[in-house]
PDB file of C-alpha atoms in Angstrom:
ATOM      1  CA  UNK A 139       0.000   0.000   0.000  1.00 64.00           C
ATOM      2  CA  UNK A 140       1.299   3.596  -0.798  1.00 73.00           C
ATOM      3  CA  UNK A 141       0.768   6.449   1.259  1.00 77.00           C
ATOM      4  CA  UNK A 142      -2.040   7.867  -1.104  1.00 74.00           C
ATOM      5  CA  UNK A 143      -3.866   4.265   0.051  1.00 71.00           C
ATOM      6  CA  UNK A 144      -3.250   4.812   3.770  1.00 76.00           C
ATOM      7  CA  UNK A 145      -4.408   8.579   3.591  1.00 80.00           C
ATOM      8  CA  UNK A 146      -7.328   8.472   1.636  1.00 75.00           C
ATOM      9  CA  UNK A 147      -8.270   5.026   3.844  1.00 73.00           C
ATOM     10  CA  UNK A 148      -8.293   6.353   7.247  1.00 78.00           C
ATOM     11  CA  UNK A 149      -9.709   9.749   5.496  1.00 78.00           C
ATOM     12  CA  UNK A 150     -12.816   7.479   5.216  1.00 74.00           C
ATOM     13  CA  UNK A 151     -12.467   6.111   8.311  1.00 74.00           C
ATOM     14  CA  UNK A 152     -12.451   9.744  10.055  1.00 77.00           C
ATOM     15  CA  UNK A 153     -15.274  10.917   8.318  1.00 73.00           C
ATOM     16  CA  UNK A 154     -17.404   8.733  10.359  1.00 70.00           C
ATOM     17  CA  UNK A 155     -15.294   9.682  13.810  1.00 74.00           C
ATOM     18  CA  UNK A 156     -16.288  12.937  12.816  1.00 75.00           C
ATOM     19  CA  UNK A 157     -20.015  12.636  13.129  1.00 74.00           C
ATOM     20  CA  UNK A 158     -19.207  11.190  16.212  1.00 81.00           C
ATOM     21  CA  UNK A 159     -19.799  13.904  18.129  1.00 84.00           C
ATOM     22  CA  UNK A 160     -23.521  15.566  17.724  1.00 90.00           C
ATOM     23  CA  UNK A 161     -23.168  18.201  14.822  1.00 89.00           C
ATOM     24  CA  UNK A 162     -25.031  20.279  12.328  1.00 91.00           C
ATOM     25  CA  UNK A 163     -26.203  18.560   9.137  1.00 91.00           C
ATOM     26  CA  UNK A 164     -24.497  20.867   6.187  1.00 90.00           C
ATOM     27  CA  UNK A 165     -23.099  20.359   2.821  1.00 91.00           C
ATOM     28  CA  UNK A 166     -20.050  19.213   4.111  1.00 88.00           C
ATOM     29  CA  UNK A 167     -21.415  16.493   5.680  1.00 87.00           C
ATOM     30  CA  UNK A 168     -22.352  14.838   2.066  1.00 90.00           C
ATOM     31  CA  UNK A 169     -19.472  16.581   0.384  1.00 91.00           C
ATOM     32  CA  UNK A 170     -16.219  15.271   2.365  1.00 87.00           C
ATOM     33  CA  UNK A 171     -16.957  11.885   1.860  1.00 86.00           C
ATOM     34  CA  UNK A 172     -18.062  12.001  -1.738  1.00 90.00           C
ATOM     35  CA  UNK A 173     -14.553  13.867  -2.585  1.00 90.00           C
ATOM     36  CA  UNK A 174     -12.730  11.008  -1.137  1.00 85.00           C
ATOM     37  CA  UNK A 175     -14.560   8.339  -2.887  1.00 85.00           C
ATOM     38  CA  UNK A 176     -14.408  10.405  -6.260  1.00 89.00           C
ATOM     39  CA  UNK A 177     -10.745  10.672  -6.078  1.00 88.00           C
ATOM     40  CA  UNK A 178     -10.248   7.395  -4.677  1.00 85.00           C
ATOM     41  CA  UNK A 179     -12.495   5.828  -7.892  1.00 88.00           C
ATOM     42  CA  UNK A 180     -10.719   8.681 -10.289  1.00 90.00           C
ATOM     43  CA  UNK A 181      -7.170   6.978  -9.096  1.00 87.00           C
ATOM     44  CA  UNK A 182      -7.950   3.853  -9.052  1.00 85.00           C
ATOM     45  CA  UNK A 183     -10.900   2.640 -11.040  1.00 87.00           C
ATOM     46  CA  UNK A 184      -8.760   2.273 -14.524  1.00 85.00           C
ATOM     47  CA  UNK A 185     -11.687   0.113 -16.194  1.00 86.00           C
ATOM     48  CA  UNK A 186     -14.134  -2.325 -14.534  1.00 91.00           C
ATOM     49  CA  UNK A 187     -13.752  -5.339 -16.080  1.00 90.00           C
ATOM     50  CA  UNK A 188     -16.435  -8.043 -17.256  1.00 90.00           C
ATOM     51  CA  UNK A 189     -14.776 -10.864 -18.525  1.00 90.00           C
ATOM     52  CA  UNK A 190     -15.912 -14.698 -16.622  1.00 91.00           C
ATOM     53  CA  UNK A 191     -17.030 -13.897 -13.120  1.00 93.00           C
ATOM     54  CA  UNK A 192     -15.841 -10.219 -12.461  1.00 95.00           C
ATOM     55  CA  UNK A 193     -18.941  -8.855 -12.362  1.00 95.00           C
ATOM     56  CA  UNK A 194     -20.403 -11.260 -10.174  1.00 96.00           C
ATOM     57  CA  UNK A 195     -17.858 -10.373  -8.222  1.00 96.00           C
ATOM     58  CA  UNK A 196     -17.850  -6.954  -8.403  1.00 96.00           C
ATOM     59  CA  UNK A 197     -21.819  -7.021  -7.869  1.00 96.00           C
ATOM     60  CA  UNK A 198     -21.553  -9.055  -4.630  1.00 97.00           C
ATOM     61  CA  UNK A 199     -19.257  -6.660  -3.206  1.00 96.00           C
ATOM     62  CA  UNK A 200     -21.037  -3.336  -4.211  1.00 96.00           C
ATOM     63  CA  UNK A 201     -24.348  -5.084  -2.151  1.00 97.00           C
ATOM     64  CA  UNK A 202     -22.143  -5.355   0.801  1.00 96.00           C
ATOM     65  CA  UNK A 203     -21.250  -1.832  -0.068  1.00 95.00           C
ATOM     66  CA  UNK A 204     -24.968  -0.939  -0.645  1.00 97.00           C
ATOM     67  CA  UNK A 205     -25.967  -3.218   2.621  1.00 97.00           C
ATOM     68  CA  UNK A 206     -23.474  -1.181   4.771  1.00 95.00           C
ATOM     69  CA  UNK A 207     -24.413   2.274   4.027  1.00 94.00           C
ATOM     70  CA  UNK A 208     -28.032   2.206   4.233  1.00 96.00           C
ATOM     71  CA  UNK A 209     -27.524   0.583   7.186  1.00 95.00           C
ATOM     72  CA  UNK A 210     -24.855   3.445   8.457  1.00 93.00           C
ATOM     73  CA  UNK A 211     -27.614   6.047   7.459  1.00 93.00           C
ATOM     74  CA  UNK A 212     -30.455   4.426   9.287  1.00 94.00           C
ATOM     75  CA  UNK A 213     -28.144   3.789  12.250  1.00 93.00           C
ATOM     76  CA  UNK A 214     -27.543   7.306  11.846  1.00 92.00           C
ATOM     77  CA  UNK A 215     -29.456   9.844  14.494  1.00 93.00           C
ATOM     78  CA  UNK A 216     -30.467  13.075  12.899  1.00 93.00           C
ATOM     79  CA  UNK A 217     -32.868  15.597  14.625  1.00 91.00           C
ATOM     80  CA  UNK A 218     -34.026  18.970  14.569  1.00 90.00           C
ATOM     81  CA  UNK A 219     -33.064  21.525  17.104  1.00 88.00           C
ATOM     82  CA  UNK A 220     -33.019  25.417  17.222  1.00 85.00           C
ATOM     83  CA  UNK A 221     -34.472  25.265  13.474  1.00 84.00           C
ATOM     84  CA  UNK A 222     -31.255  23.148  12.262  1.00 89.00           C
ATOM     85  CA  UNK A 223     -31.245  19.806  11.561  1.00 93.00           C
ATOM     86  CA  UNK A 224     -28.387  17.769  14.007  1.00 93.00           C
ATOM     87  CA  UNK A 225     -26.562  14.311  12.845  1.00 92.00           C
ATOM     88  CA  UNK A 226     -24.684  11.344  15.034  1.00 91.00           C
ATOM     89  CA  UNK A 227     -23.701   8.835  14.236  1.00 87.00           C
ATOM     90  CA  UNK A 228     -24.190   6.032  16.223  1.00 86.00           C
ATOM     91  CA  UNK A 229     -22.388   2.858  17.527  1.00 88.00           C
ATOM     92  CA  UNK A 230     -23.549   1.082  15.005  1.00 91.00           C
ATOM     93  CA  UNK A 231     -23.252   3.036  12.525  1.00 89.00           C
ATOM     94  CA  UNK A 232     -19.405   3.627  13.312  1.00 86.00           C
ATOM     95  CA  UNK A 233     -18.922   0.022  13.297  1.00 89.00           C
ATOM     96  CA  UNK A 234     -20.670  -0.884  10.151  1.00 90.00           C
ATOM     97  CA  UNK A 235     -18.167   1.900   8.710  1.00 84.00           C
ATOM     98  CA  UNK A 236     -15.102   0.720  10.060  1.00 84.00           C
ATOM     99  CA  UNK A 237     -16.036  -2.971   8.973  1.00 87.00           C
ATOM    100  CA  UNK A 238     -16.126  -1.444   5.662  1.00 86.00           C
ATOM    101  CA  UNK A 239     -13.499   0.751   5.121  1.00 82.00           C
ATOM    102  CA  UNK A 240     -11.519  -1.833   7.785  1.00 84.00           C
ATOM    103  CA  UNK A 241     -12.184  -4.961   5.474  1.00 87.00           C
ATOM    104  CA  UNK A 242     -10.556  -3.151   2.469  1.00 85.00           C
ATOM    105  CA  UNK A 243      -7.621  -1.628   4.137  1.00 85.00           C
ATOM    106  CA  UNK A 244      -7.055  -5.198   5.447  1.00 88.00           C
ATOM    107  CA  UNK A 245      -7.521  -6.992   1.930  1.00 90.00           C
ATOM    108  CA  UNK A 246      -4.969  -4.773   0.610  1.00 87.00           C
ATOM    109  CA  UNK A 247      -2.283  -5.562   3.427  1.00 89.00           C
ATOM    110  CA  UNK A 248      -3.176  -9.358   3.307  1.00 92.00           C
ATOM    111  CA  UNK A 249      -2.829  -9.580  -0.197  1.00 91.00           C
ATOM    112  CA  UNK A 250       0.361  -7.352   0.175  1.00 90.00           C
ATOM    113  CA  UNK A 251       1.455  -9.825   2.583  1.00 91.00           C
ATOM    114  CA  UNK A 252       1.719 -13.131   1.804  1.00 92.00           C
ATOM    115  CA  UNK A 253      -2.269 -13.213   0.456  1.00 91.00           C
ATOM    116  CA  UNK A 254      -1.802 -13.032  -3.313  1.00 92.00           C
ATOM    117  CA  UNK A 255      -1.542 -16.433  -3.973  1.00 94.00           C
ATOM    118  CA  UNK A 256      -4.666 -17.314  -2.037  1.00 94.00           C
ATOM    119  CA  UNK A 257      -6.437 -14.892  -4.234  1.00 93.00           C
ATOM    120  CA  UNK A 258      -4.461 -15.767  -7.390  1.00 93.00           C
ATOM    121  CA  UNK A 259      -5.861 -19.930  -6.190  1.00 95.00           C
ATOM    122  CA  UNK A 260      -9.530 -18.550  -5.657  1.00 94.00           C
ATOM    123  CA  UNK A 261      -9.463 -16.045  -8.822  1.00 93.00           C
ATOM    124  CA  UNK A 262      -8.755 -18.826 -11.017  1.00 94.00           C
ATOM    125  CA  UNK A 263     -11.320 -20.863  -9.604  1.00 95.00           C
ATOM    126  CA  UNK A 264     -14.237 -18.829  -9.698  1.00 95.00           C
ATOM    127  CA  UNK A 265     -13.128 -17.102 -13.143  1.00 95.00           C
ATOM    128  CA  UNK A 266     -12.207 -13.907 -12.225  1.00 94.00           C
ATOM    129  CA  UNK A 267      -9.877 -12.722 -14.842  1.00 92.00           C
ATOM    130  CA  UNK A 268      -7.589 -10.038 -13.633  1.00 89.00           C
ATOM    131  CA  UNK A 269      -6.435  -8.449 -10.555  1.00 87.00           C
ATOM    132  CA  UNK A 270      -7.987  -5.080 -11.820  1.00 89.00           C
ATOM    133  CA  UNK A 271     -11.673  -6.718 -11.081  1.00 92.00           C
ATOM    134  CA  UNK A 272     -10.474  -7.077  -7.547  1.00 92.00           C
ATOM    135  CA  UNK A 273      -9.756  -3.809  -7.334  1.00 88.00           C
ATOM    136  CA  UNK A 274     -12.728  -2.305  -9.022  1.00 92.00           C
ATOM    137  CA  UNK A 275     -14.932  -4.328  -6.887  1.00 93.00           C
ATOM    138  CA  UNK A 276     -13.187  -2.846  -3.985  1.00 90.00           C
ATOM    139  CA  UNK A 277     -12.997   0.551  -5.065  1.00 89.00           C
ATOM    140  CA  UNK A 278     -17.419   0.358  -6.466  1.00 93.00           C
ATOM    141  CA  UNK A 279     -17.911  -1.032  -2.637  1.00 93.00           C
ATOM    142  CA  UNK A 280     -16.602   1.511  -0.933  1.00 89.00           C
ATOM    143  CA  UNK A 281     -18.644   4.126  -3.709  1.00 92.00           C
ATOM    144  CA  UNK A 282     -21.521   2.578  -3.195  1.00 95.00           C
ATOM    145  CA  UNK A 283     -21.234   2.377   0.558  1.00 92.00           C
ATOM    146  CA  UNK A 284     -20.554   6.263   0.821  1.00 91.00           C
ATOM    147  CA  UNK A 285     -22.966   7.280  -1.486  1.00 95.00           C
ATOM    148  CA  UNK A 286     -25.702   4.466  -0.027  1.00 96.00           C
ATOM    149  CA  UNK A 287     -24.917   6.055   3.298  1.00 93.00           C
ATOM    150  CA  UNK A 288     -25.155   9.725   2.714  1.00 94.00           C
ATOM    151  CA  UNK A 289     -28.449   9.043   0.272  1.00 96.00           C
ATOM    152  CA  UNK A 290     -29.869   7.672   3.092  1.00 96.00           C
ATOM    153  CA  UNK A 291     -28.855  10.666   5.842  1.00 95.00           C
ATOM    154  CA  UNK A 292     -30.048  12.712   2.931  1.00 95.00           C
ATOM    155  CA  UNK A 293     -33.325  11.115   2.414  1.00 96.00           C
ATOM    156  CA  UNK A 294     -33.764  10.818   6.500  1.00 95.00           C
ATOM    157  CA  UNK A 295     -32.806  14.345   7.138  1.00 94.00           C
ATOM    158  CA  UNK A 296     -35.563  15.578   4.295  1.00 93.00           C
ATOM    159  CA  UNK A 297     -38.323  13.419   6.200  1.00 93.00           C
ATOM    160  CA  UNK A 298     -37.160  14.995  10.033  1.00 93.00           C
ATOM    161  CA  UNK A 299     -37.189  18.469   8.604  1.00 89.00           C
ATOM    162  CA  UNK A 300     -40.692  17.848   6.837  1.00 87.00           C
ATOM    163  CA  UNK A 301     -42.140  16.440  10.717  1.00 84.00           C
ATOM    164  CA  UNK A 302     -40.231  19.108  12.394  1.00 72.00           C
ATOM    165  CA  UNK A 303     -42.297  22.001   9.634  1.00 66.00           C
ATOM    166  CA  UNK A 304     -45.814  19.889  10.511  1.00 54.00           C
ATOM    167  CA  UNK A 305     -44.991  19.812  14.293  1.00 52.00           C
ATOM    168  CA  UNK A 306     -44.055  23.454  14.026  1.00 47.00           C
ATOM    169  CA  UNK A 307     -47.198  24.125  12.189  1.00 42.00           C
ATOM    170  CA  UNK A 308     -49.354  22.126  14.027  1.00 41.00           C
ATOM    171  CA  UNK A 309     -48.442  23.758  17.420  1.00 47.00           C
ATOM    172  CA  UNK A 310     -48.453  27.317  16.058  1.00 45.00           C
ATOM    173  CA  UNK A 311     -52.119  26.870  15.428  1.00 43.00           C
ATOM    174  CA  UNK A 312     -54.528  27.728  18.325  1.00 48.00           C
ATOM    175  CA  UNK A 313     -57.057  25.167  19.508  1.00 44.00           C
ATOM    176  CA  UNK A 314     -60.188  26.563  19.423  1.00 43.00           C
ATOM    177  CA  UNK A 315     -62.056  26.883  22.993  1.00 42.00           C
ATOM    178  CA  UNK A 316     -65.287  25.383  23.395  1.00 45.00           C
ATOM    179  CA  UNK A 317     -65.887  26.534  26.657  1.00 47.00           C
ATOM    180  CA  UNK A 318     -68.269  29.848  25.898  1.00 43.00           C
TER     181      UNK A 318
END
């Protein structure tokens, strides 16, 4: 692994530490960790490949990708106070990140480390033709985790703000009095 790997890996796996602590929900919050992932896929993701079984390979890993962020997001707590919206995120959330970015960081210094013939023995059994579909299935799951993930904050925050407005609404409006 180069630097540039171990940066932009425990980049990702700050993001989440981050949101750690209760903060406002802002553009920043989608924007950080869609920067990494689009330079990490712009860097890395030469081609995706679709010879034998890559794509099946590729697939299964962006649904663990997919899997993991929606469930990040809906682990996620986002409210409204002071008329801004507020995100943490939550044990679980952190750990279904950290498995994430974790498992792929740790693939990468397996395979660096005495691994590559284990995957060279199971990528010519199951017919996955180069090393490059490893990589773009490992670079599409962690896209498809971020984006799954901040979707689904996005999608979550849009609902809380549209029950904090009727709440708001509904309490502004004075009951009438039927006691004349």
């Amino acid at each position: 692994m180069t630097t540039t790997d171990w940066i932009t890996d425990i980049a990702l796996v700050l993001v989440v530490f981050r949101q750690l602590r209760e903060g406002r929900l802002d553009l920043k919050t989608f924007l950080i960790p869609l920067a990494i992932v689009a330079f990490v896929a712009h860097t890395y993701l030469d081609s995706v490949p679709t010879g034998g079984n890559d794509l099946v390979l590729i697939g299964a890993l962006m649904a663990v990708g997919a899997a993991l962020g929606i469930a990040g997001g809906v682990y996620t707590r986002i409210r409204t106070a002071g008329g801004h919206l507020l995100i943490k995120a939550g044990a679980v959330s952190a750990i279904l990140w950290v498995l994430g970015m974790g498992a792929r960081m740790g693939f990468q210094v397996w395979v660096e480390h005495g691994g590559a013939d284990h995957v060279a023995r199971f990528s010519l059994a199951h017919h996955i033709t180069t090393d490059q579909a490893w990589v773009a299935a490992f670079v599409l799951m962690a896209l498809t985790e971020v984006v799954t993930r901040v979707a689904t904050i996005y999608i979550r925050s849009r609902l809380v703000a549209r029950d904090g407005r009727q709440t708001a609404t509904a309490e502004a409006v004075p009951a009438l009095d039927r006691t004349v």
